[in-house]
Amino acid sequence: NASGEMLRLFGADAKFSLWRRLWLELARQQKGLGLSRITDGALADMAGHLTDIDYARAAEWEKRLRHDVMAHVHTFEEAAPAAKGIIHLGATSQYVVDNADLIIMRDAMRLLCKRLAATIDALGTFAEKWKSLPTLGYTHYQPAQLTTVGKRATLWAQDLAIDLAELEYRI
């Protein structure tokens, strides 16, 4: 039931190319700190292979190593041989796993925020249009006093606005 955008965010291409971007950034920062074994050529080789992931090869490595991160390290090294030995240098597996998950969740929440804002706006238009149409209110699933359709829509919008504020806070 997910949208195309959300499916892409949580898909393999997004995740594993993000791992590669994180490894590239790690290497750039290590080079900047003076690690001389990281060369410009290695960084360029890594940068040139951020999205051309050989999933079949990664599966072979994972079957052999029984470790998803190391399988992708070796697959990336094969794609960018100038960077062999520096990809993932000094990092734990959680460097890419946790940071990638956090980035993906942040991007997903940003997408949800856009959609929530659009829904709140649509409910505002709906509430304005139907502000005078009476309807029976309910409390505890029992009929109660009269209200309007517009008033009910504002309550729905208020709940969504609270959700939007919470997502923005989490981001």
XYZ file of C-alpha atoms in Angstrom:
171
model
C 0.000 0.000 0.000
C 3.012 2.313 0.013
C 3.483 5.038 -2.576
C 6.133 4.770 -5.254
C 8.217 7.417 -3.497
C 8.056 5.585 -0.184
C 8.869 2.245 -1.830
C 11.944 3.820 -3.443
C 13.080 5.290 -0.121
C 12.926 1.903 1.571
C 14.159 -0.064 -1.436
C 17.471 -1.808 -1.922
C 18.863 0.736 -4.387
C 18.346 3.616 -1.961
C 19.744 1.698 0.995
C 22.862 0.276 -0.599
C 23.768 3.353 -2.631
C 23.400 5.301 0.622
C 25.834 2.866 2.273
C 28.270 3.655 -0.520
C 27.785 7.410 -0.112
C 28.419 7.034 3.628
C 31.617 5.074 2.985
C 32.738 7.712 0.498
C 32.103 10.496 2.998
C 33.928 8.539 5.714
C 36.948 8.187 3.418
C 36.841 11.887 2.468
C 36.843 12.891 6.115
C 39.631 10.443 6.941
C 41.713 11.857 4.080
C 41.000 15.355 5.373
C 42.298 14.288 8.766
C 45.563 13.218 7.165
C 45.168 9.503 6.456
C 47.649 9.306 3.600
C 46.614 5.893 2.286
C 43.361 7.423 1.029
C 44.110 8.901 -2.375
C 42.177 11.198 -4.655
C 42.057 8.330 -7.143
C 40.430 6.046 -4.596
C 37.833 8.693 -3.756
C 37.126 9.279 -7.441
C 36.763 5.531 -8.033
C 34.312 5.274 -5.141
C 32.358 8.322 -6.347
C 32.049 6.754 -9.786
C 30.383 3.614 -8.441
C 27.767 4.782 -5.974
C 24.773 3.333 -7.780
C 26.003 0.461 -9.971
C 25.474 -2.237 -7.363
C 25.927 -5.850 -8.430
C 23.307 -7.509 -6.240
C 24.097 -10.997 -7.501
C 27.746 -10.543 -6.527
C 26.752 -9.131 -3.134
C 24.553 -12.201 -2.575
C 27.515 -14.459 -3.392
C 29.697 -12.604 -0.903
C 26.970 -12.699 1.740
C 26.478 -16.434 1.296
C 30.218 -16.890 1.762
C 30.764 -14.388 4.597
C 27.324 -14.520 6.257
C 27.587 -10.763 6.810
C 25.574 -8.282 4.743
C 27.771 -5.249 5.356
C 31.028 -7.019 4.545
C 29.399 -8.520 1.456
C 28.697 -5.007 0.219
C 32.169 -3.796 1.198
C 33.725 -6.471 -1.008
C 31.246 -5.832 -3.820
C 32.058 -2.106 -3.683
C 35.796 -2.865 -3.669
C 35.356 -4.946 -6.816
C 33.506 -2.072 -8.485
C 36.053 0.523 -7.264
C 39.375 -1.352 -7.063
C 41.420 1.805 -6.377
C 39.581 1.993 -3.044
C 40.244 -1.609 -1.984
C 41.271 -1.633 1.651
C 39.943 1.808 2.517
C 36.201 1.221 2.121
C 34.720 0.938 5.615
C 38.172 1.580 7.123
C 37.946 1.881 10.902
C 34.153 1.722 10.933
C 31.805 -0.761 12.516
C 28.927 -2.256 10.571
C 26.563 -0.037 12.491
C 28.186 3.042 10.953
C 26.418 2.352 7.664
C 23.427 0.409 8.987
C 22.314 2.881 11.641
C 23.184 6.058 9.762
C 21.491 4.838 6.577
C 18.380 3.836 8.520
C 18.238 7.234 10.214
C 18.646 9.092 6.921
C 15.971 6.972 5.244
C 13.569 7.461 8.165
C 14.219 11.212 8.131
C 13.497 11.382 4.405
C 10.349 9.284 4.872
C 9.157 11.616 7.619
C 9.788 14.612 5.358
C 7.629 12.960 2.711
C 4.911 12.322 5.292
C 5.093 15.963 6.393
C 4.409 17.154 2.850
C 1.459 14.822 2.564
C 0.084 15.728 5.971
C 0.323 19.437 5.161
C -1.558 18.876 1.886
C -4.230 16.866 3.704
C -4.621 19.541 6.388
C -5.006 22.156 3.668
C -7.622 20.048 1.878
C -9.508 19.546 5.139
C -9.457 23.306 5.702
C -11.061 23.857 2.304
C -13.579 21.097 3.022
C -14.377 22.545 6.479
C -14.958 26.009 5.021
C -17.292 24.625 2.366
C -19.365 22.578 4.829
C -19.143 24.836 7.897
C -22.903 25.299 8.082
C -24.154 21.813 7.264
C -25.602 20.320 10.446
C -24.853 16.741 11.419
C -25.339 14.657 14.493
C -22.336 14.565 16.787
C -21.258 11.436 18.608
C -19.596 10.749 21.914
C -18.560 7.285 23.040
C -20.207 5.997 19.851
C -23.563 7.374 20.999
C -25.590 10.130 19.314
C -25.007 13.492 20.966
C -25.718 17.156 20.230
C -25.766 18.690 16.799
C -22.555 19.932 15.240
C -21.545 20.765 11.676
C -19.629 18.789 9.096
C -17.159 21.675 8.916
C -16.546 21.590 12.668
C -15.858 17.861 12.513
C -13.386 18.416 9.674
C -11.517 21.000 11.766
C -11.145 18.420 14.535
C -9.699 15.909 12.068
C -7.356 18.607 10.767
C -6.311 19.454 14.319
C -5.348 15.826 14.976
C -3.291 15.801 11.772
C -1.670 19.137 12.691
C -0.562 17.594 16.003
C 0.867 14.641 14.060
C 2.653 17.034 11.699
C 4.192 18.933 14.618
C 5.394 15.655 16.127
C 6.994 14.552 12.859
C 8.685 17.926 12.449
C 10.010 17.643 15.996
C 11.352 14.119 15.287
C 13.078 15.304 12.114
